[in-house]
Amino acid sequence: MAAPAGGPADESPAARYAASRVRQAERTRYPQLRRFAAGLGFTLDAFQREACQALEDGRGVLVAAPTGAGKTVVGEFAVHLALAGGRKAFYTTPIKALSNQKHAELAARHGADAVGLLTGDTAVNGEAPVVVMTTEVLRNMLYAGSPTLAGLGYVVMDEVHYLADRFRGAVWEEVIIHLPETVQVVSLSATVSNAEEFGAWLDTVRGDTAVVVSEHRPVPLYQHVMVGGRTYDLFTDRAEADPGRDGAAPPRVNPELVRIAREDQRAGRAGAPGRGRGRNRPGRRPPAGRGHSGVPSRAQVVQRLEADGLLPAIVFVFSRAGCDAAVRQCLTWGVDLTTPAEREEIRRTATQRTAHLPAADLAVLGWWEWSEALSRGVASHHAGLLPAFKEVVEDLFARGLVRVVFATETLALGINMPARSVVLERLVKFNGETHADVTPGEYTQLTGRAGRRGIDVDGHAVVLWAPGVDPEAVAGLASTRTYPLRSSFRPTYSMAVNLVATVGRHRAREILETSFAQFQADRAVVGLARQVRKQEEALAGYAEAMTCHLGDFGEYARLRRRLSEAEKAASRDASGRRRADALASLKALGHGDVIEVPAGRRAGLAVVLDPGVPGGVDGPRPTVLTIDREVRRLSLGDVPGAVRTLTRVRVPKDFSARSSTSRRDLAAIVRAAAGGAPSAPAARAPDAVPDAANGAADVDDLRRALRQHPCHGCSEREDHARWAERHHRLEQETRRLAQRIEGRTNTIARTFDRVCDLLGELGYLAGDGDATTVTPAGQCLRRVYTEKDLLVAQSLRHGVWDDLDAPSLAAVVSAVLYESRRDDHPVSPRLPAGPVRAALAETARVAHGLADAEAAHRLQQTGEPDAGLALAVHRWASGRPLDEVLTESDLAAGDFVRWCRQVLDLLDQVAAAVMGGDAAAASNDDDAASGHAAVVSGDAAPAGRTGAVAGGRLRRTARAAAAAVDRGVVATASAPRHP
């Protein structure tokens, strides 16, 4: 049988011989890659092979590829190289859930003894040759100079595009900058449009780095919009469903969807008067029972997906409450996607994997409703879910037993849960501060889960119809390939003291100037500087074109601009005076005044029926009867000048504005009274006349100077003036560009200097320049890594938390960490009795003082503590049962557990920060050498305290608080792992 076209049969003997020589060379040159690939069970793609070869060549590598393309294989090859060469490999991820999943995968491949896990609250086999960890843990180890770093050869940074995250992204850059030069960095990123720029930065700070980019999806992705009970293709031709492929023509939107959108828009306009606020916001689901008939319910979505053969599916809802509500709606509608045998397997798995949870807490955790939904093949997945529940959902979904998962966007962050289809319920999501449209990059990341490699022939992305959805905009999201990676890096206080302590202030400044943020700023400066040079050349040409033989035309043009500005100012002043006169005259009106409105649409005689309320920016709005017998309300806009009062008449008590007879009689009285009445002077704004005189004098002086200038008599004056105006506009634009260049140059280093100046002012650093040293207080700050690190350090220095008992300390620490998700949370949440109130008030006072100091140094201000979690944490640390703790809290059990784990982390940091005395005293403490504390704090020098006794007491309290919080469902949050 002949080979297919393009195969070996079409090649010449010489070409086949050359290809065989290349394959032989690869086998000889890359023996480790050959051994690794032999155990995979599938053939490596070209981009995977290229990246792995670069690694075996000793280079760093950046791999940018779509979700599901298999880029983690490159990270696994780095692990293989480390084990083969007797070196260590760290596999870092942005979130603990992804670390847990990767740990299980690597342990299954290489054995549990060879793979460890460090996630801040979990320490398993931390000295293993392969350790999976969150990126924050590695950053802390680098600052502490941990001995665990010895022998490190490879660091895999999974989901490295997370460095754009404005809250935690800076950690990635810190790690990349501070890793030893001998470490090869493997950066795995979703597809970004500036991968080459990011790779160029990696090449600068890490040395030789290969950039491997692939935009090819192994499983084609088709785009749809679901309207009611029908699913429409987004594009007219299914061949266009992957618009990112090379040479693809711009995709054409399905005209049927365009027609539906227009009809929906017309219907919306027709019903506009009755619409509620925000009803037609693009991508927002309308309230149940209202809105466009094409909006499918969640149960309808599941039934449609099942009918179309698009299960399993992930439905992104972008709301934790919405995810849980969707599951309940499916149960209410009787959705059932499993067979009896599958239901039995699901129940057995759920029971076994949650058997470690306290039986008394199962009801408050919603275990029965959760397991019932699982048994029908439906589940939710979000940060508010108990970790053990999430792990069961992930396991069952991967095994094909759960068919539909309603999830928030956190599921898209690297967790291995591919599906046949992905549904976006709306195209608006909360970004941490406000509701914003989904970006093309987010859309690609979310829909990238669709299409299981090796299982599905294709994947499907479905957007649900909602009022205001624009098919063209959806098509833009689906086809856009320009989503650049932007750095969110900024120096923090803990970062500053750690850098000064380890490399000195001057070297620290140089290091920060190598950040990706500064790299991007400098690249932008290059383009701006090039633009400035071009504009300076144009300015020279404009200056030549406006040259006048009679004199300095630049001077003449400046006089013209000054005259124009003076005339505009005089006009504004006159307008302001007229407005002030009109406002004063309206305020002076009384009942029965006969007035004359000088101009405007209400011009003529009228009598005041009601003078109106005098307050407000626009003054009163008097009700008047005009001479034409019409009742009107006057506003400031109706009277361009002062209203003149002519006389006053008596308005009959029985006057009725609705009676034509009453209006006719009163109008006659007004006409007669106004006939011979002298007008009263209109009220004027004080001091208006002198200002007007001054303005007019300025204008006259400038006009006189202009006429006397030599260039005024030039026959080509107006031609010169046009060139002069162009010169002026371009000169202003060039000046603004120069200011932007100055603002972007050394921005990170300048911010670092301001941070150091503040730390010096507060006593965390001492000395200037190269002589800067870290004080004992600064050594304390080195151990604190929370977002409000300086607030914690200041509270410790001022002894604000010294006298607290364990539950109270846990409650106060929670206020430093907690951030309410809603804008309508109580201003004064309930607080536990005892010393917590005073400690929180004092912590808030410290925060206010710190914010003032930060404002003076032009730094981002630290937020105030949020006591919304304090009562729940205090009750939990006091031994109260979970149902009682959550009774008056609006937190889900999973959210509560997650916050408690963060409280534990910060309590560990507090204990490490106040650690004083000698090493023997520390080693005698029962848990001073706990693995977790070592991971979080490293081996930095002990912190200084003004009082060793107070420091020791607070350290013991912090550890007692951690022990009190780390119990029950908090201690057993994660499910036991089964191979």
Short mmCIF file of N, CA and C in Angstrom, two decimals, residues 518-642:
data_model
loop_
_atom_site.label_atom_id
_atom_site.label_comp_id
_atom_site.label_asym_id
_atom_site.label_seq_id
_atom_site.Cartn_x
_atom_site.Cartn_y
_atom_site.Cartn_z
N GLN A 518 10.15 46.10 35.48
CA GLN A 518 11.05 47.14 35.00
C GLN A 518 11.48 46.85 33.56
N PHE A 519 11.64 45.57 33.24
CA PHE A 519 12.01 45.17 31.88
C PHE A 519 10.95 45.64 30.90
N GLN A 520 9.68 45.45 31.25
CA GLN A 520 8.60 45.90 30.38
C GLN A 520 8.56 47.42 30.30
N ALA A 521 8.77 48.09 31.44
CA ALA A 521 8.77 49.55 31.44
C ALA A 521 9.91 50.08 30.57
N ASP A 522 11.07 49.47 30.68
CA ASP A 522 12.22 49.93 29.89
C ASP A 522 11.98 49.72 28.39
N ARG A 523 11.34 48.61 28.04
CA ARG A 523 11.03 48.37 26.63
C ARG A 523 10.05 49.42 26.11
N ALA A 524 9.09 49.77 26.95
CA ALA A 524 8.15 50.82 26.55
C ALA A 524 8.87 52.15 26.39
N VAL A 525 9.87 52.39 27.27
CA VAL A 525 10.63 53.63 27.20
C VAL A 525 11.37 53.73 25.87
N VAL A 526 11.88 52.59 25.39
CA VAL A 526 12.61 52.60 24.11
C VAL A 526 11.70 53.10 23.00
N GLY A 527 10.48 52.59 22.96
CA GLY A 527 9.54 53.04 21.94
C GLY A 527 9.15 54.49 22.11
N LEU A 528 8.96 54.93 23.35
CA LEU A 528 8.61 56.33 23.60
C LEU A 528 9.76 57.26 23.21
N ALA A 529 10.99 56.86 23.52
CA ALA A 529 12.14 57.69 23.18
C ALA A 529 12.28 57.83 21.66
N ARG A 530 12.01 56.72 20.95
CA ARG A 530 12.06 56.78 19.49
C ARG A 530 11.01 57.75 18.96
N GLN A 531 9.83 57.74 19.57
CA GLN A 531 8.77 58.65 19.16
C GLN A 531 9.14 60.11 19.46
N VAL A 532 9.80 60.33 20.61
CA VAL A 532 10.23 61.69 20.96
C VAL A 532 11.22 62.21 19.93
N ARG A 533 12.17 61.35 19.52
CA ARG A 533 13.16 61.78 18.53
C ARG A 533 12.49 62.17 17.20
N LYS A 534 11.51 61.37 16.77
CA LYS A 534 10.80 61.69 15.54
C LYS A 534 10.06 63.02 15.66
N GLN A 535 9.43 63.23 16.81
CA GLN A 535 8.66 64.46 16.99
C GLN A 535 9.57 65.67 17.11
N GLU A 536 10.77 65.49 17.68
CA GLU A 536 11.71 66.61 17.74
C GLU A 536 12.16 67.01 16.34
N GLU A 537 12.32 66.03 15.45
CA GLU A 537 12.66 66.34 14.05
C GLU A 537 11.52 67.12 13.39
N ALA A 538 10.29 66.69 13.66
CA ALA A 538 9.14 67.40 13.09
C ALA A 538 9.03 68.81 13.64
N LEU A 539 9.37 68.98 14.93
CA LEU A 539 9.32 70.32 15.54
C LEU A 539 10.28 71.27 14.83
N ALA A 540 11.46 70.76 14.49
CA ALA A 540 12.43 71.60 13.79
C ALA A 540 11.88 72.04 12.44
N GLY A 541 11.18 71.14 11.74
CA GLY A 541 10.59 71.50 10.46
C GLY A 541 9.47 72.53 10.62
N TYR A 542 8.64 72.37 11.66
CA TYR A 542 7.57 73.33 11.91
C TYR A 542 8.15 74.71 12.24
N ALA A 543 9.22 74.72 13.03
CA ALA A 543 9.84 75.99 13.42
C ALA A 543 10.36 76.73 12.18
N GLU A 544 10.93 75.97 11.25
CA GLU A 544 11.43 76.60 10.02
C GLU A 544 10.27 77.14 9.18
N ALA A 545 9.15 76.38 9.12
CA ALA A 545 8.02 76.80 8.30
C ALA A 545 7.35 78.06 8.83
N MET A 546 7.44 78.31 10.15
CA MET A 546 6.75 79.49 10.69
C MET A 546 7.71 80.69 10.84
N THR A 547 8.91 80.58 10.31
CA THR A 547 9.87 81.69 10.40
C THR A 547 9.34 82.90 9.62
N CYS A 548 9.41 84.08 10.25
CA CYS A 548 8.93 85.32 9.64
C CYS A 548 10.08 86.32 9.52
N HIS A 549 10.19 87.01 8.37
CA HIS A 549 11.29 87.95 8.16
C HIS A 549 11.11 89.23 8.95
N LEU A 550 9.91 89.46 9.51
CA LEU A 550 9.65 90.70 10.24
C LEU A 550 9.98 90.60 11.73
N GLY A 551 10.08 89.37 12.25
CA GLY A 551 10.35 89.26 13.68
C GLY A 551 10.19 87.84 14.19
N ASP A 552 10.14 87.72 15.51
CA ASP A 552 10.04 86.41 16.18
C ASP A 552 8.57 85.97 16.16
N PHE A 553 8.25 85.05 15.23
CA PHE A 553 6.85 84.63 15.13
C PHE A 553 6.45 83.73 16.29
N GLY A 554 7.41 83.03 16.89
CA GLY A 554 7.09 82.24 18.07
C GLY A 554 6.57 83.12 19.19
N GLU A 555 7.19 84.27 19.38
CA GLU A 555 6.73 85.22 20.40
C GLU A 555 5.33 85.73 20.05
N TYR A 556 5.12 86.03 18.75
CA TYR A 556 3.81 86.51 18.32
C TYR A 556 2.74 85.44 18.54
N ALA A 557 3.05 84.18 18.25
CA ALA A 557 2.10 83.08 18.45
C ALA A 557 1.76 82.92 19.92
N ARG A 558 2.74 83.13 20.79
CA ARG A 558 2.46 83.03 22.24
C ARG A 558 1.51 84.14 22.67
N LEU A 559 1.68 85.35 22.10
CA LEU A 559 0.76 86.44 22.40
C LEU A 559 -0.66 86.09 21.95
N ARG A 560 -0.79 85.50 20.78
CA ARG A 560 -2.11 85.09 20.28
C ARG A 560 -2.76 84.07 21.21
N ARG A 561 -1.97 83.11 21.69
CA ARG A 561 -2.53 82.09 22.59
C ARG A 561 -2.95 82.72 23.91
N ARG A 562 -2.11 83.64 24.42
CA ARG A 562 -2.47 84.30 25.68
C ARG A 562 -3.74 85.12 25.52
N LEU A 563 -3.90 85.80 24.36
CA LEU A 563 -5.11 86.58 24.13
C LEU A 563 -6.33 85.66 24.04
N SER A 564 -6.18 84.54 23.33
CA SER A 564 -7.30 83.60 23.22
C SER A 564 -7.71 83.07 24.58
N GLU A 565 -6.72 82.71 25.41
CA GLU A 565 -7.03 82.19 26.75
C GLU A 565 -7.67 83.27 27.62
N ALA A 566 -7.19 84.52 27.46
CA ALA A 566 -7.76 85.61 28.26
C ALA A 566 -9.20 85.88 27.85
N GLU A 567 -9.48 85.82 26.53
CA GLU A 567 -10.86 86.03 26.07
C GLU A 567 -11.78 84.93 26.56
N LYS A 568 -11.29 83.69 26.53
CA LYS A 568 -12.10 82.58 27.03
C LYS A 568 -12.34 82.72 28.53
N ALA A 569 -11.31 83.16 29.25
CA ALA A 569 -11.47 83.35 30.69
C ALA A 569 -12.47 84.47 30.98
N ALA A 570 -12.40 85.54 30.17
CA ALA A 570 -13.34 86.64 30.36
C ALA A 570 -14.77 86.18 30.07
N SER A 571 -14.92 85.34 29.04
CA SER A 571 -16.24 84.82 28.72
C SER A 571 -16.75 83.93 29.84
N ARG A 572 -15.85 83.08 30.39
CA ARG A 572 -16.27 82.23 31.50
C ARG A 572 -16.66 83.08 32.71
N ASP A 573 -15.88 84.14 32.95
CA ASP A 573 -16.18 85.00 34.09
C ASP A 573 -17.54 85.67 33.91
N ALA A 574 -17.79 86.14 32.68
CA ALA A 574 -19.08 86.79 32.42
C ALA A 574 -20.23 85.81 32.61
N SER A 575 -20.02 84.59 32.11
CA SER A 575 -21.05 83.57 32.27
C SER A 575 -21.26 83.25 33.75
N GLY A 576 -20.15 83.17 34.49
CA GLY A 576 -20.25 82.91 35.91
C GLY A 576 -20.97 84.02 36.64
N ARG A 577 -20.70 85.27 36.21
CA ARG A 577 -21.37 86.40 36.87
C ARG A 577 -22.87 86.37 36.59
N ARG A 578 -23.22 86.05 35.31
CA ARG A 578 -24.64 85.98 34.99
C ARG A 578 -25.33 84.89 35.79
N ARG A 579 -24.65 83.75 35.94
CA ARG A 579 -25.23 82.64 36.72
C ARG A 579 -25.40 83.05 38.17
N ALA A 580 -24.36 83.73 38.72
CA ALA A 580 -24.44 84.16 40.12
C ALA A 580 -25.56 85.18 40.30
N ASP A 581 -25.70 86.11 39.33
CA ASP A 581 -26.77 87.10 39.42
C ASP A 581 -28.13 86.42 39.36
N ALA A 582 -28.26 85.45 38.43
CA ALA A 582 -29.54 84.76 38.31
C ALA A 582 -29.87 83.99 39.58
N LEU A 583 -28.85 83.30 40.16
CA LEU A 583 -29.08 82.53 41.38
C LEU A 583 -29.48 83.45 42.53
N ALA A 584 -28.80 84.60 42.66
CA ALA A 584 -29.13 85.53 43.73
C ALA A 584 -30.55 86.07 43.58
N SER A 585 -30.95 86.35 42.32
CA SER A 585 -32.29 86.89 42.11
C SER A 585 -33.37 85.86 42.41
N LEU A 586 -33.11 84.58 42.10
CA LEU A 586 -34.08 83.53 42.42
C LEU A 586 -34.22 83.34 43.93
N LYS A 587 -33.08 83.41 44.64
CA LYS A 587 -33.13 83.25 46.09
C LYS A 587 -33.89 84.40 46.76
N ALA A 588 -33.94 85.60 46.11
CA ALA A 588 -34.58 86.78 46.71
C ALA A 588 -36.08 86.83 46.47
N LEU A 589 -36.61 85.93 45.66
CA LEU A 589 -38.03 86.00 45.31
C LEU A 589 -38.92 85.60 46.48
N GLY A 590 -40.09 86.22 46.52
CA GLY A 590 -41.07 85.90 47.54
C GLY A 590 -42.43 85.67 46.92
N HIS A 591 -43.37 85.18 47.72
CA HIS A 591 -44.72 84.86 47.27
C HIS A 591 -45.40 86.13 46.79
N GLY A 592 -45.92 86.14 45.55
CA GLY A 592 -46.63 87.28 44.99
C GLY A 592 -45.76 88.24 44.23
N ASP A 593 -44.46 88.05 44.17
CA ASP A 593 -43.60 88.94 43.40
C ASP A 593 -43.92 88.84 41.91
N VAL A 594 -44.05 90.01 41.28
CA VAL A 594 -44.23 90.08 39.83
C VAL A 594 -42.84 90.28 39.23
N ILE A 595 -42.44 89.36 38.39
CA ILE A 595 -41.07 89.38 37.89
C ILE A 595 -41.06 89.46 36.37
N GLU A 596 -39.88 89.83 35.87
CA GLU A 596 -39.65 89.84 34.43
C GLU A 596 -38.40 89.01 34.15
N VAL A 597 -38.61 87.90 33.45
CA VAL A 597 -37.47 87.07 33.04
C VAL A 597 -36.91 87.69 31.78
N PRO A 598 -35.61 88.10 31.79
CA PRO A 598 -35.10 88.93 30.70
C PRO A 598 -34.98 88.23 29.36
N ALA A 599 -34.68 86.92 29.35
CA ALA A 599 -34.45 86.21 28.09
C ALA A 599 -34.66 84.73 28.31
N GLY A 600 -34.49 83.97 27.26
CA GLY A 600 -34.64 82.52 27.36
C GLY A 600 -36.05 82.08 27.05
N ARG A 601 -36.29 80.77 27.19
CA ARG A 601 -37.59 80.21 26.82
C ARG A 601 -38.71 80.62 27.77
N ARG A 602 -38.38 81.13 28.97
CA ARG A 602 -39.39 81.60 29.92
C ARG A 602 -39.47 83.12 29.98
N ALA A 603 -38.95 83.81 28.96
CA ALA A 603 -38.89 85.27 28.98
C ALA A 603 -40.29 85.87 29.08
N GLY A 604 -40.40 87.02 29.82
CA GLY A 604 -41.67 87.72 29.96
C GLY A 604 -42.08 87.88 31.41
N LEU A 605 -43.35 88.36 31.62
CA LEU A 605 -43.85 88.61 32.96
C LEU A 605 -44.39 87.34 33.59
N ALA A 606 -44.29 87.27 34.94
CA ALA A 606 -44.84 86.14 35.70
C ALA A 606 -45.00 86.58 37.14
N VAL A 607 -45.82 85.83 37.89
CA VAL A 607 -45.99 86.08 39.31
C VAL A 607 -45.60 84.81 40.05
N VAL A 608 -44.92 85.00 41.19
CA VAL A 608 -44.41 83.87 41.97
C VAL A 608 -45.53 83.28 42.82
N LEU A 609 -45.87 82.02 42.58
CA LEU A 609 -46.86 81.31 43.39
C LEU A 609 -46.21 80.60 44.57
N ASP A 610 -44.99 80.09 44.35
CA ASP A 610 -44.25 79.40 45.42
C ASP A 610 -42.77 79.65 45.17
N PRO A 611 -42.06 80.30 46.10
CA PRO A 611 -40.64 80.62 45.87
C PRO A 611 -39.73 79.42 45.85
N GLY A 612 -40.19 78.25 46.28
CA GLY A 612 -39.36 77.06 46.26
C GLY A 612 -38.41 76.96 47.45
N VAL A 613 -37.68 75.86 47.48
CA VAL A 613 -36.73 75.61 48.58
C VAL A 613 -35.40 76.25 48.23
N PRO A 614 -34.83 77.06 49.12
CA PRO A 614 -33.61 77.81 48.76
C PRO A 614 -32.35 76.96 48.68
N GLY A 615 -32.31 75.78 49.27
CA GLY A 615 -31.08 74.98 49.30
C GLY A 615 -30.75 74.36 47.96
N GLY A 616 -29.60 73.68 47.88
CA GLY A 616 -29.18 72.99 46.66
C GLY A 616 -28.20 73.80 45.84
N VAL A 617 -27.40 73.10 45.03
CA VAL A 617 -26.39 73.76 44.21
C VAL A 617 -27.02 74.67 43.17
N ASP A 618 -28.15 74.25 42.60
CA ASP A 618 -28.80 75.02 41.56
C ASP A 618 -29.85 75.98 42.10
N GLY A 619 -29.90 76.14 43.41
CA GLY A 619 -30.80 77.12 43.99
C GLY A 619 -32.25 76.69 43.97
N PRO A 620 -33.15 77.60 44.33
CA PRO A 620 -34.58 77.25 44.38
C PRO A 620 -35.17 77.13 42.99
N ARG A 621 -36.31 76.46 42.90
CA ARG A 621 -37.05 76.34 41.64
C ARG A 621 -38.46 76.87 41.87
N PRO A 622 -38.65 78.19 41.76
CA PRO A 622 -39.95 78.79 42.07
C PRO A 622 -41.02 78.39 41.05
N THR A 623 -42.23 78.24 41.56
CA THR A 623 -43.39 78.00 40.70
C THR A 623 -44.04 79.33 40.37
N VAL A 624 -44.27 79.61 39.07
CA VAL A 624 -44.79 80.91 38.66
C VAL A 624 -45.97 80.72 37.71
N LEU A 625 -46.79 81.78 37.62
CA LEU A 625 -47.85 81.87 36.62
C LEU A 625 -47.42 82.92 35.61
N THR A 626 -47.28 82.51 34.35
CA THR A 626 -46.84 83.46 33.32
C THR A 626 -48.01 84.32 32.87
N ILE A 627 -47.67 85.37 32.13
CA ILE A 627 -48.69 86.28 31.62
C ILE A 627 -49.59 85.57 30.61
N ASP A 628 -49.09 84.40 30.09
CA ASP A 628 -49.88 83.61 29.15
C ASP A 628 -50.74 82.57 29.85
N ARG A 629 -50.87 82.73 31.19
CA ARG A 629 -51.74 81.88 32.02
C ARG A 629 -51.22 80.45 32.16
N GLU A 630 -49.93 80.22 32.03
CA GLU A 630 -49.34 78.89 32.20
C GLU A 630 -48.59 78.83 33.53
N VAL A 631 -48.75 77.71 34.25
CA VAL A 631 -48.03 77.50 35.50
C VAL A 631 -46.75 76.72 35.18
N ARG A 632 -45.63 77.29 35.55
CA ARG A 632 -44.33 76.71 35.25
C ARG A 632 -43.42 76.76 36.48
N ARG A 633 -42.41 75.88 36.45
CA ARG A 633 -41.37 75.95 37.48
C ARG A 633 -40.11 76.48 36.82
N LEU A 634 -39.55 77.52 37.40
CA LEU A 634 -38.33 78.11 36.87
C LEU A 634 -37.12 77.41 37.47
N SER A 635 -36.13 77.12 36.62
CA SER A 635 -34.85 76.60 37.09
C SER A 635 -33.77 77.59 36.71
N LEU A 636 -32.58 77.36 37.22
CA LEU A 636 -31.48 78.25 36.91
C LEU A 636 -31.18 78.27 35.41
N GLY A 637 -31.45 77.16 34.73
CA GLY A 637 -31.22 77.10 33.30
C GLY A 637 -32.23 77.91 32.50
N ASP A 638 -33.37 78.26 33.10
CA ASP A 638 -34.39 79.05 32.39
C ASP A 638 -34.11 80.54 32.42
N VAL A 639 -33.19 80.95 33.28
CA VAL A 639 -32.96 82.39 33.47
C VAL A 639 -31.49 82.70 33.21
N PRO A 640 -31.13 83.07 31.98
CA PRO A 640 -29.72 83.32 31.65
C PRO A 640 -29.14 84.51 32.38
N GLY A 641 -29.99 85.37 32.91
CA GLY A 641 -29.52 86.53 33.68
C GLY A 641 -30.41 86.74 34.89
N ALA A 642 -30.17 87.85 35.60
CA ALA A 642 -30.93 88.12 36.82
C ALA A 642 -32.40 88.39 36.48
#
